[in-house]
XYZ file of C-alpha atoms in Angstrom:
560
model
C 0.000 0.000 0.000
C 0.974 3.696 -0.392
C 2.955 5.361 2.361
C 1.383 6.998 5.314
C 2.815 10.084 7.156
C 2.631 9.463 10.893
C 2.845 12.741 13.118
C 5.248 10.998 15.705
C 7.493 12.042 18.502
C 10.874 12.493 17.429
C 12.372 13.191 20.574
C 13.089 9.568 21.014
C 15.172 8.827 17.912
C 19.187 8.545 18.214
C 21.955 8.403 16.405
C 23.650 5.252 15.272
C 25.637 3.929 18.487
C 27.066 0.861 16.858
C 29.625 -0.104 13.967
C 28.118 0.623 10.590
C 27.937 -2.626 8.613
C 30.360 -2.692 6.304
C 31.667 -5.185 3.418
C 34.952 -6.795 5.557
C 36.081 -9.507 3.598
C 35.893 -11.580 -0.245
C 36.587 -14.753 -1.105
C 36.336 -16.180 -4.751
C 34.693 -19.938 -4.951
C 37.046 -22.784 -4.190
C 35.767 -24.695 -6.722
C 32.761 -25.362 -9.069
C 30.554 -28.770 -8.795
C 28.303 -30.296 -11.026
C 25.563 -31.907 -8.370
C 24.326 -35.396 -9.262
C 21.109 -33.520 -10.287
C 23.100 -31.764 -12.947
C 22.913 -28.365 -11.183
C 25.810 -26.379 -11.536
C 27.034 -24.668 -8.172
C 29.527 -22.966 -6.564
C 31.271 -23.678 -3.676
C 33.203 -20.657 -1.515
C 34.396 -23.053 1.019
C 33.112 -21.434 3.995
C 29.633 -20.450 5.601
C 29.185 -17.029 5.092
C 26.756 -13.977 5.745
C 26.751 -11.098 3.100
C 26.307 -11.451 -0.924
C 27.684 -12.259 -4.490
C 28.805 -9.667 -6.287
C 29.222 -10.277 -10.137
C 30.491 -9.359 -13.348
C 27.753 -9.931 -15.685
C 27.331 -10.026 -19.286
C 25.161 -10.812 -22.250
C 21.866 -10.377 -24.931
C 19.369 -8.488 -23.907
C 16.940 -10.314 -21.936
C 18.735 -13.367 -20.839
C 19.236 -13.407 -17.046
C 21.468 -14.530 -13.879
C 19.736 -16.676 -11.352
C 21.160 -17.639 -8.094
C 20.121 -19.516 -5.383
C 21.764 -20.074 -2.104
C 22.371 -23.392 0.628
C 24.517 -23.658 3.642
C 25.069 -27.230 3.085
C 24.538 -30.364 0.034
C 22.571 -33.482 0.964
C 23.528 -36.537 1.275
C 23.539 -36.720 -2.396
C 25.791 -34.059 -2.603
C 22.098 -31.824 -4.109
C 21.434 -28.247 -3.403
C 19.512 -28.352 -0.100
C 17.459 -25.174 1.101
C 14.601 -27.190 2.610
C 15.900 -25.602 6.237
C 15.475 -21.915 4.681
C 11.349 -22.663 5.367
C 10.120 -20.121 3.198
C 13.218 -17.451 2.510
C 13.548 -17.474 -1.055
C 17.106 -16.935 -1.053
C 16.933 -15.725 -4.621
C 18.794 -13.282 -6.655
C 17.375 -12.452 -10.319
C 19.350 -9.964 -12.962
C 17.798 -9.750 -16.135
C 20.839 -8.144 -18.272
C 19.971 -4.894 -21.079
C 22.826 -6.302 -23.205
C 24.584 -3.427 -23.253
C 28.214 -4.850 -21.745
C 29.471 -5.981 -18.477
C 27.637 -4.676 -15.566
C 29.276 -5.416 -12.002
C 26.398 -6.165 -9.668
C 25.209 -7.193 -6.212
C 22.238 -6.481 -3.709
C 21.810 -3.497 -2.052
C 19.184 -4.197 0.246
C 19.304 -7.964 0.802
C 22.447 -10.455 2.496
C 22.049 -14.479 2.038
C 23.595 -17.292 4.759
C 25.078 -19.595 2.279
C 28.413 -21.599 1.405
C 27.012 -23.198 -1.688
C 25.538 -20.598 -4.853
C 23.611 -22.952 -7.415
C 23.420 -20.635 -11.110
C 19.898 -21.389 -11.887
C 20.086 -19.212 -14.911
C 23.711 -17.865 -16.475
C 24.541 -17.377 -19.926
C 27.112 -19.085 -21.122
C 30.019 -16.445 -21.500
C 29.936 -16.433 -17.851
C 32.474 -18.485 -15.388
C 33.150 -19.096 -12.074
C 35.545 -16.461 -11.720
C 32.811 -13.878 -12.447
C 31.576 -14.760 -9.232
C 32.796 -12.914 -5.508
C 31.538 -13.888 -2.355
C 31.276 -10.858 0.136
C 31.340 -11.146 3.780
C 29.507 -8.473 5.741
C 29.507 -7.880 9.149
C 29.280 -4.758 11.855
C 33.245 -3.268 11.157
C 34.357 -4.772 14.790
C 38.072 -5.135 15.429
C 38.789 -8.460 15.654
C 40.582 -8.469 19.256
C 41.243 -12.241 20.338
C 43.072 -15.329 19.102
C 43.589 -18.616 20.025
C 45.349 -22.014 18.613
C 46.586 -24.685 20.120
C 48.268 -28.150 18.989
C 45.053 -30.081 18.271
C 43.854 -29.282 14.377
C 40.171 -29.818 14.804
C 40.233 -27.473 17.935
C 41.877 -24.915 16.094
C 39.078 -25.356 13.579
C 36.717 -25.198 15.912
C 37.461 -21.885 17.335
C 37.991 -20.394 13.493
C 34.116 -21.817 13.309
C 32.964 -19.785 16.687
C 34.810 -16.949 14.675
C 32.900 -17.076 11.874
C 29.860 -17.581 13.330
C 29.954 -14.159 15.027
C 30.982 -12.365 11.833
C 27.650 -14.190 10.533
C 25.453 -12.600 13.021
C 26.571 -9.256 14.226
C 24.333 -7.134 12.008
C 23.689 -4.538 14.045
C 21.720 -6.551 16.103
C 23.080 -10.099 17.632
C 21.138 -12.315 15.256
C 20.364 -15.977 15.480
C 20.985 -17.224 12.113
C 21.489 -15.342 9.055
C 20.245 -17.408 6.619
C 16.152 -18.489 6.665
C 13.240 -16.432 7.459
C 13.772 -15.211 10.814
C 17.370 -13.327 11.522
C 15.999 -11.757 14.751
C 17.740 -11.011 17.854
C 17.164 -13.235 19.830
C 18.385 -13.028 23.732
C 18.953 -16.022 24.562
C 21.477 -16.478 22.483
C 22.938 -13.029 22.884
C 23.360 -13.377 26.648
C 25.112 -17.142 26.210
C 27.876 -16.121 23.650
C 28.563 -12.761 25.437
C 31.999 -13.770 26.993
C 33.348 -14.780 24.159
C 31.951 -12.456 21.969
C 33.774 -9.688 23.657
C 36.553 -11.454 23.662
C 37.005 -12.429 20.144
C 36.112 -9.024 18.542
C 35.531 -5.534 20.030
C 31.938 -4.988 21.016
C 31.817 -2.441 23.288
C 29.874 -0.112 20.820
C 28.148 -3.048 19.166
C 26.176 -3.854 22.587
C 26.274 0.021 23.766
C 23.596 0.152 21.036
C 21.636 -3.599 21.119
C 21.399 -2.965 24.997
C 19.769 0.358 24.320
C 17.285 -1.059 22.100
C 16.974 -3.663 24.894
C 15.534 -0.257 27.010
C 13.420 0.617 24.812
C 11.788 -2.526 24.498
C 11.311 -3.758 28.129
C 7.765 -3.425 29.171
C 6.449 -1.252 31.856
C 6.131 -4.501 33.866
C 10.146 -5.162 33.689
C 9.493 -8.339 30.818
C 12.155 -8.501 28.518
C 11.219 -9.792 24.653
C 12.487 -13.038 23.440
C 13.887 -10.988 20.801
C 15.617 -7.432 20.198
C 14.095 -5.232 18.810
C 10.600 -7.099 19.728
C 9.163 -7.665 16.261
C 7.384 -10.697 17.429
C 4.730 -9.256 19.853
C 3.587 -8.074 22.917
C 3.568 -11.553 23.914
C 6.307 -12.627 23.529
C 8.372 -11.800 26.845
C 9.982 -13.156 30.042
C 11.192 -16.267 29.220
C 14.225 -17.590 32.135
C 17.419 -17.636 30.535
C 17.067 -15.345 27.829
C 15.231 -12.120 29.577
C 18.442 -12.346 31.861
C 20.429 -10.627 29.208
C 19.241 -7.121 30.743
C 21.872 -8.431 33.492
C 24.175 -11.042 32.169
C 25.895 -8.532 29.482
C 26.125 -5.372 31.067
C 27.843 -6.983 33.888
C 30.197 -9.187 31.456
C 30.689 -6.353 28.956
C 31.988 -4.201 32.288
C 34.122 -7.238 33.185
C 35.715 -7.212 29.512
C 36.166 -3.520 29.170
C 35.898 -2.030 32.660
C 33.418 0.860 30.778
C 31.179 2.452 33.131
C 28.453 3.417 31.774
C 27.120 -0.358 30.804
C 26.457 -0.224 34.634
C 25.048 2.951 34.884
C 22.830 2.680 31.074
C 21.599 -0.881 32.426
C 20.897 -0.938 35.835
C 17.674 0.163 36.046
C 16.235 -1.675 33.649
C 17.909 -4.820 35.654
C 16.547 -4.094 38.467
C 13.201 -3.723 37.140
C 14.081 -7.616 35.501
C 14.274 -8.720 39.031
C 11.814 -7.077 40.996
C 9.232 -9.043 38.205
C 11.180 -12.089 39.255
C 10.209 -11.705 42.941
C 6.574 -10.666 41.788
C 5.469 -13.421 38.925
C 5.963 -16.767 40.833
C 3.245 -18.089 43.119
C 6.010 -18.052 45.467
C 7.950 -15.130 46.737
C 11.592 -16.637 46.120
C 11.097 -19.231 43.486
C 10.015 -18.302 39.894
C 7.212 -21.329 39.618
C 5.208 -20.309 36.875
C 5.209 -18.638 33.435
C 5.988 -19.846 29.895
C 9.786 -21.002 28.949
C 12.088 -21.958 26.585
C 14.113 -24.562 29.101
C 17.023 -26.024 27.999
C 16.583 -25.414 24.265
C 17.315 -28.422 22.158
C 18.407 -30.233 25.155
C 19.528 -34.108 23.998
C 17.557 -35.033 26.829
C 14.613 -33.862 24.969
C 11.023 -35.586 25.634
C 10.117 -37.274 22.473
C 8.619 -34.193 19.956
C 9.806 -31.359 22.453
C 12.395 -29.372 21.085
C 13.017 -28.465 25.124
C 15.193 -30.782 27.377
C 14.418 -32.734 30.305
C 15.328 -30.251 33.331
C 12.584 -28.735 35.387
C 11.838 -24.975 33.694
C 10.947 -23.321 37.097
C 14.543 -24.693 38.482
C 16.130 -23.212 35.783
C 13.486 -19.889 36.416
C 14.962 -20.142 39.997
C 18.455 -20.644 39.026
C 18.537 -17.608 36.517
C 16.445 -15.324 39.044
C 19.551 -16.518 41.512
C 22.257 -15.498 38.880
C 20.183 -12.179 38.028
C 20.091 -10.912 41.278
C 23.244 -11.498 41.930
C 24.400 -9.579 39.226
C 22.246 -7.024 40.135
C 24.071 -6.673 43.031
C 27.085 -6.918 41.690
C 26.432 -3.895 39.301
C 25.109 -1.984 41.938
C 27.746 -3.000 44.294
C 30.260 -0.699 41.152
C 28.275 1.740 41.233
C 28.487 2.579 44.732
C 24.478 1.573 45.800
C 23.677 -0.006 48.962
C 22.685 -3.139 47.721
C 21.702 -5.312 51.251
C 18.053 -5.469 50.462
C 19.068 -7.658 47.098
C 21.650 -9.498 49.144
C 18.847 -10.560 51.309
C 16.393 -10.982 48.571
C 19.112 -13.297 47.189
C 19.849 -15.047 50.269
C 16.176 -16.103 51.047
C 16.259 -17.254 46.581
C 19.168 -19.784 47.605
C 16.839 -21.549 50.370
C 13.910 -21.637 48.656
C 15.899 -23.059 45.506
C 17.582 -25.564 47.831
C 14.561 -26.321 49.818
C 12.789 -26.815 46.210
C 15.139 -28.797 44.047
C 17.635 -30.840 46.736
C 16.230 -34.111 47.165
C 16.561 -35.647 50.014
C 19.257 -38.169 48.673
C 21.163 -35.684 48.240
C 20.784 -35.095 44.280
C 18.799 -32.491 41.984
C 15.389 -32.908 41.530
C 15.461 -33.116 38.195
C 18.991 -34.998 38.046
C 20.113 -33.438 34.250
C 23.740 -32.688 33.442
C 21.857 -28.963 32.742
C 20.357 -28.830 36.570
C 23.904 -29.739 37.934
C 25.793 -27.323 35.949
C 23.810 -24.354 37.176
C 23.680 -25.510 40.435
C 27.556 -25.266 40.191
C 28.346 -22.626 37.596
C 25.611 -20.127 39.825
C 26.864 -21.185 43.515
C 23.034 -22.693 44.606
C 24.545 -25.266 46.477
C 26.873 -24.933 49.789
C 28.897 -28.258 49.410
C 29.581 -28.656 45.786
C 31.762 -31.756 46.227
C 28.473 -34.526 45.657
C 26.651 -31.968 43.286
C 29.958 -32.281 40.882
C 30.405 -35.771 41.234
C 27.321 -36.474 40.257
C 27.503 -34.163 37.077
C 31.060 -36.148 36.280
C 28.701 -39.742 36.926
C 26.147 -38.720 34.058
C 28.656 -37.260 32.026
C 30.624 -40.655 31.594
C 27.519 -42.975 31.995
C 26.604 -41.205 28.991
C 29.419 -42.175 26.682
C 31.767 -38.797 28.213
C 29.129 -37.149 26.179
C 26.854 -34.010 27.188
C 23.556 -33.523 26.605
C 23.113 -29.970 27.666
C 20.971 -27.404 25.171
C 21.231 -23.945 25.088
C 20.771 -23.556 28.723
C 23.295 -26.037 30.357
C 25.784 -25.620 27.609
C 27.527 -22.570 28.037
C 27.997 -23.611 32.224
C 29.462 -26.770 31.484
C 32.775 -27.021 31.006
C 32.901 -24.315 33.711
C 31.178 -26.538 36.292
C 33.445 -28.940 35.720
C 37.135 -27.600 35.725
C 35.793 -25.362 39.260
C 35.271 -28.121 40.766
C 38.253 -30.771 40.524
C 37.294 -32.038 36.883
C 39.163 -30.348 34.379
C 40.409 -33.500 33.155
C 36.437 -34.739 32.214
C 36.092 -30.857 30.565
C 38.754 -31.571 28.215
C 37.687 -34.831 27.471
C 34.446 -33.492 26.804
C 35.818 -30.956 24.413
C 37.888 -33.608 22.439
C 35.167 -35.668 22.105
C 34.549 -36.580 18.306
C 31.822 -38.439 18.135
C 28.061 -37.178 18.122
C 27.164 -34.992 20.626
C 30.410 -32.557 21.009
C 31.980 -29.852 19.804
C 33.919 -31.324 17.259
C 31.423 -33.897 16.016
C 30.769 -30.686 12.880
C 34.332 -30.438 12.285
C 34.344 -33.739 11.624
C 31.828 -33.312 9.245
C 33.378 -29.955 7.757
C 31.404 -27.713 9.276
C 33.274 -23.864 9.321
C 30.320 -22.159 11.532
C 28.979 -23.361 14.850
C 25.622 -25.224 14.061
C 21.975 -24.707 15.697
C 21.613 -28.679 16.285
C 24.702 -30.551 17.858
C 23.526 -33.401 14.757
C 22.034 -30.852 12.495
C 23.853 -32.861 10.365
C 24.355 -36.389 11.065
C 27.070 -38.764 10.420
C 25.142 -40.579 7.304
C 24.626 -37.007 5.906
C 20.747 -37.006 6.595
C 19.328 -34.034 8.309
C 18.245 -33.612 12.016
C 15.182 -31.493 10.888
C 14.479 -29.218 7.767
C 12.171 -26.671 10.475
C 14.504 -25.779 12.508
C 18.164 -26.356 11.145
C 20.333 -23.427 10.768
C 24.346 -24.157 10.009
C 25.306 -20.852 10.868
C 23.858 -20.519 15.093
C 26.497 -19.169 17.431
C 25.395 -20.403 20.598
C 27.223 -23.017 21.347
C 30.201 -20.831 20.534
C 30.188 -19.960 23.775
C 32.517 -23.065 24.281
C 35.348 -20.222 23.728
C 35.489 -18.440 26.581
C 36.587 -21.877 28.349
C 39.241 -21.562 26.014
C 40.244 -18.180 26.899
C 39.302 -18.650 30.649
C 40.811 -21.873 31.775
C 42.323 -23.599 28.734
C 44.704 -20.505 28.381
C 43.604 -18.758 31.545
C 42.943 -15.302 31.367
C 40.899 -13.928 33.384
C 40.024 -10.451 34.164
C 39.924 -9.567 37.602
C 35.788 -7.921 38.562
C 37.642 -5.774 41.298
C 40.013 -4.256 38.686
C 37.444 -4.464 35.588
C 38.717 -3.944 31.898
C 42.105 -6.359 32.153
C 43.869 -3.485 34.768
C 44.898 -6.516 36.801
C 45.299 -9.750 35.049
C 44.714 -13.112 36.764
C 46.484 -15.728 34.852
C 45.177 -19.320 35.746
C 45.825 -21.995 32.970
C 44.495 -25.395 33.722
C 46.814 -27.418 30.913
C 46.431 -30.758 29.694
C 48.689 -33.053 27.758
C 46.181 -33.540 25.513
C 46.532 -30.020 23.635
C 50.238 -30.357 23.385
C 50.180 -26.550 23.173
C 47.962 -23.423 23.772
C 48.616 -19.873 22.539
C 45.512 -17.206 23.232
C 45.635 -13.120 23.453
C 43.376 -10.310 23.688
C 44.309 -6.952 22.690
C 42.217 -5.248 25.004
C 42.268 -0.657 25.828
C 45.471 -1.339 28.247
C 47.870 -3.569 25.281
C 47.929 -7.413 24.557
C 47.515 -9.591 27.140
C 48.891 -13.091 26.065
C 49.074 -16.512 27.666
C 50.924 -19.630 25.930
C 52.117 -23.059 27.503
C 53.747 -26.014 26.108
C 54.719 -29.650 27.215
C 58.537 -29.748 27.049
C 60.101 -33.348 25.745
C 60.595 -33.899 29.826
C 56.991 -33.809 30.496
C 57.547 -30.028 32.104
C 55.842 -27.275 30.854
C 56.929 -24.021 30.162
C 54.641 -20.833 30.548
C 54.684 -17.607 28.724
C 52.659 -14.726 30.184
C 52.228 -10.982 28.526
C 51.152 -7.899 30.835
C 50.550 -4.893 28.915
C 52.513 -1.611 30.587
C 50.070 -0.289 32.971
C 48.843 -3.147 34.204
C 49.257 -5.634 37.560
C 48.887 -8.810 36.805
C 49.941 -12.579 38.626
C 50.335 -16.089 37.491
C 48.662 -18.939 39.946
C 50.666 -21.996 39.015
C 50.998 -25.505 40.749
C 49.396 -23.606 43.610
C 51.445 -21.001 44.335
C 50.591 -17.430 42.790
C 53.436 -14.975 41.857
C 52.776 -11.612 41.007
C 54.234 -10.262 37.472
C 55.273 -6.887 36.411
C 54.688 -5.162 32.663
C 56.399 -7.049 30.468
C 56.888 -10.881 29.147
C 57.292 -13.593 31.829
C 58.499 -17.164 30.599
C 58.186 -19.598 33.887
């Protein structure tokens, strides 16, 4: 229909706070395949957000086609049954008067594979340029280490956030939906902001997050909420009004996420402590769970753990970072510590069985009993997590809730050795089970593709879904062991605590954070030793906890 002048309020409009998005990188197609159907394709190599740009040429009136796919079946076809009903299509029709470079101005495509439905015949592969776009962040971390697949594996968590930081934290890039969605954003935001700079990025998605909260406190499922008045206050993912502020603080030491966010997190918890039928424990409402959980009911895309434990757990963790962000600020903060104190008992009362176990007794309930300190004596609670960890194969079966706590759970708690066995595991479900496969983004489903190259699902079965990306901050964190310090925000002081394992044979990581690089390395010498390198920016305090013993280290490279 025609377009409508609306006499609106203008007082609320802002400038861009973010990165513009920007055309960051091209790649030309790696090689050209003739499917079994006869379709002639393209393949760039590497799952991609952004656009083909081409040089095109010929009569008047013949055209260029393309369609686009993230992955080929197991016949090695085009396959774009998970796009649901994104067309994914790009149609030129040429005037025949010479070459014309071209590509879309208002459009971007998730693909890896380009199938030419329609080219004439003077035109070749090398017509034909992939372009990745992105939001222009600096890309500010880097890890490898001496196992190949792990290395490809964080290159995948890599790509996946240049895939979905449009502006907005998006969940996919490549079907019909491309929305930002917070449960997501609030898993992957400790690695996110260590792998590229963000700072602005989330300045302006947390602002939109503002704007969007409800006059009740509810958060939307999805920034900015294009899905409905409805859609609001699920656990997990309505806790990104406190999760990122308070990690993006932790990453940069910036001010004003604390100051921007707080109200708006303290309006998050204060609908906590009103919605449930009981005062401390979040019993009712509608939730996502443990998305995609392996321990799945059958035809329930949610896991097995109790959704008002994890409501509990998550009003727990929100509170507490409530406090914690008002604690920066200077606020007295006693009436959350007691509101927090009394959320503990009533979670503990609720979900401790008297045998000592969970209530729901899921690798997901023990993690965030763990990862968000609900429990006083942790010793049983992580034994018990190691128990169903290697009665199931040293496998997990965590979703999008348990996920991003587990590895942490884990190496806290005496079991490092079971967290890097988890994250070597190969076969189906891991971390590497993809790589395996070829994957070069994180995928949605752990078996979105499986091993016989069927499909997990063509509804809901994106090859380009960050999430479980959050596996990197482990590998900054422990595996390499930098950690910022939350009294001395924004890498001033540098706690280096590297948990190695023989296993990796080596691990090199760095973020080049406001302050300089900050760098941690190991290596197993031929004698079984292993010899530590540690960078401190100039500026900086930093100190090395090793074997026990912590010793402090000045400006400068330390080899120990």
């Amino acid at each position: 229909g025609p377009a409508k002048v609306l006499d609106l309020d203008r007082s609320i409009l802002i400038p861009q706070e973010g990165e513009e998005v920007r055309e960051m990188l091209t790649l030309s197609p790696a090689q050209e395949l003739t499917t079994p159907k006869g379709e002639r394709v393209l393949d760039f190599g590497q799952n991609l957000t952004g656009y083909v740009r081409m040089r095109a040429r010929g009569a008047r009136g013949e055209q260029v086609q393309l369609s686009f796919a993230e992955v080929l079946d197991r016949e090695g076809n085009f396959y774009t049954e998970n796009m649901r009903s994104a067309k994914n299509s790009i149609l030129l029709t040429l005037n025949g008067e010479g070459e014309i470079e071209y590509a879309p101005t208002f459009s971007f495509q998730g693909f890896r594979y380009v199938r030419l439905d329609q080219c004439p015949q003077c035109m070749s592969a090398q017509d034909f340029t992939a372009v990745v776009v992105h939001s222009a962040m600096e890309q500010t971390g880097r890890f490898t280490c001496g196992v190949d697949l792990v290395n490809q594996l964080y290159q995948n968590i890599l790509w996946g956030q240049r895939g979905n930081f449009l502006d907005v934290p998006t969940d996919c890039p490549q079907r019909d939906e491309r929305l930002g969605w917070t449960g997501d954003a609030q898993v992957f935001a400790r690695t996110a902001s260590y792998n590229f700079r963000v700072d602005r990025f989330f300045t302006k998605w947390l602002h939109d997050l503002n704007a969007a909260q409800d006059a009740q406190g509810r958060i939307p499922h999805v920034i900015p909420n294009v899905l409905g008045p409805e859609a609001v206050a699920s656990a997990a993912w309505a806790d990104v009004c406190t999760i990122v502020p308070w990690q993006l603080y932790l990453t940069y030491g910036q001010l004003h996420f604390l100051t921007d966010q707080f109200d708006s997190a303290r309006k998050w918890v204060d609908y906590m402590h009103r919605a449930g039928s009981s005062e401390f424990l979040w019993l009712d409402g509608t939730h996502f769970g443990d998305w995609l959980g392996l321990d799945a009911p059958e035809c329930s895309y949610k896991g097995s753990t109790d959704e008002s434990l994890i409501a509990g757990a998550f009003f727990a963790l929100s509170t507490g970072n409530l406090i914690k962000m008002g604690r920066a600020l200077g606020k007295d903060m006693s009436d959350s510590a007691s509101l927090l104190s009394s959320v503990r008992a009533a979670w503990q009362a609720r979900y401790v069985a008297a045998d000592g176990r969970l209530t729901s007794d899921t690798q997901t309930a023990y993690a965030l009993a763990l990862a968000f300190d609900l429990v006083e004596d942790k010793a049983p609670f992580a034994a018990r997590l190691a128990q169903k960890i290697r009665e199931n194969g040293d496998r997990l079966q965590t979703g999008f809730v348990g996920t991003p706590y587990l590895l942490r759970a884990l190496s806290e708690n005496g079991y490092t050795d079971l967290a890097y066995t988890l994250l070597l595991q190969k076969e189906f479900p891991s971390w590497l089970f993809p790589v395996t496969l070829g994957a070069t983004t994180m995928w949605e489903h752990w078996d979105g593709l499986k091993a016989d190259g069927s499909m997990w699902s063509p509804d809901m079965n994106s090859f380009n879904h960050y999430a479980y990306g959050a596996v990197g901050e482990w590998l900054f964190n422990v595996c390499a062991g930098i950690q910022p310090d939350p009294e001395n925000p924004g890498f001033r002081r540098i706690v280096f605590a590297p948990q190695p394992d023989v296993r990796m044979g080596r691990v090199s990581a760095s973020i080049q954070t406001e302050r300089g690089l900050v760098a941690s390395a190991w290596a197993y010498d031929g004698d079984g030793s292993i010899r530590y390198t540690f960078t401190v920016p100039q500026g900086c305090t930093a100190c090395a906890r090793i074997g026990g013993k912590t010793v402090e280290l000045e400006p400068g490279t330390h080899v120990l």
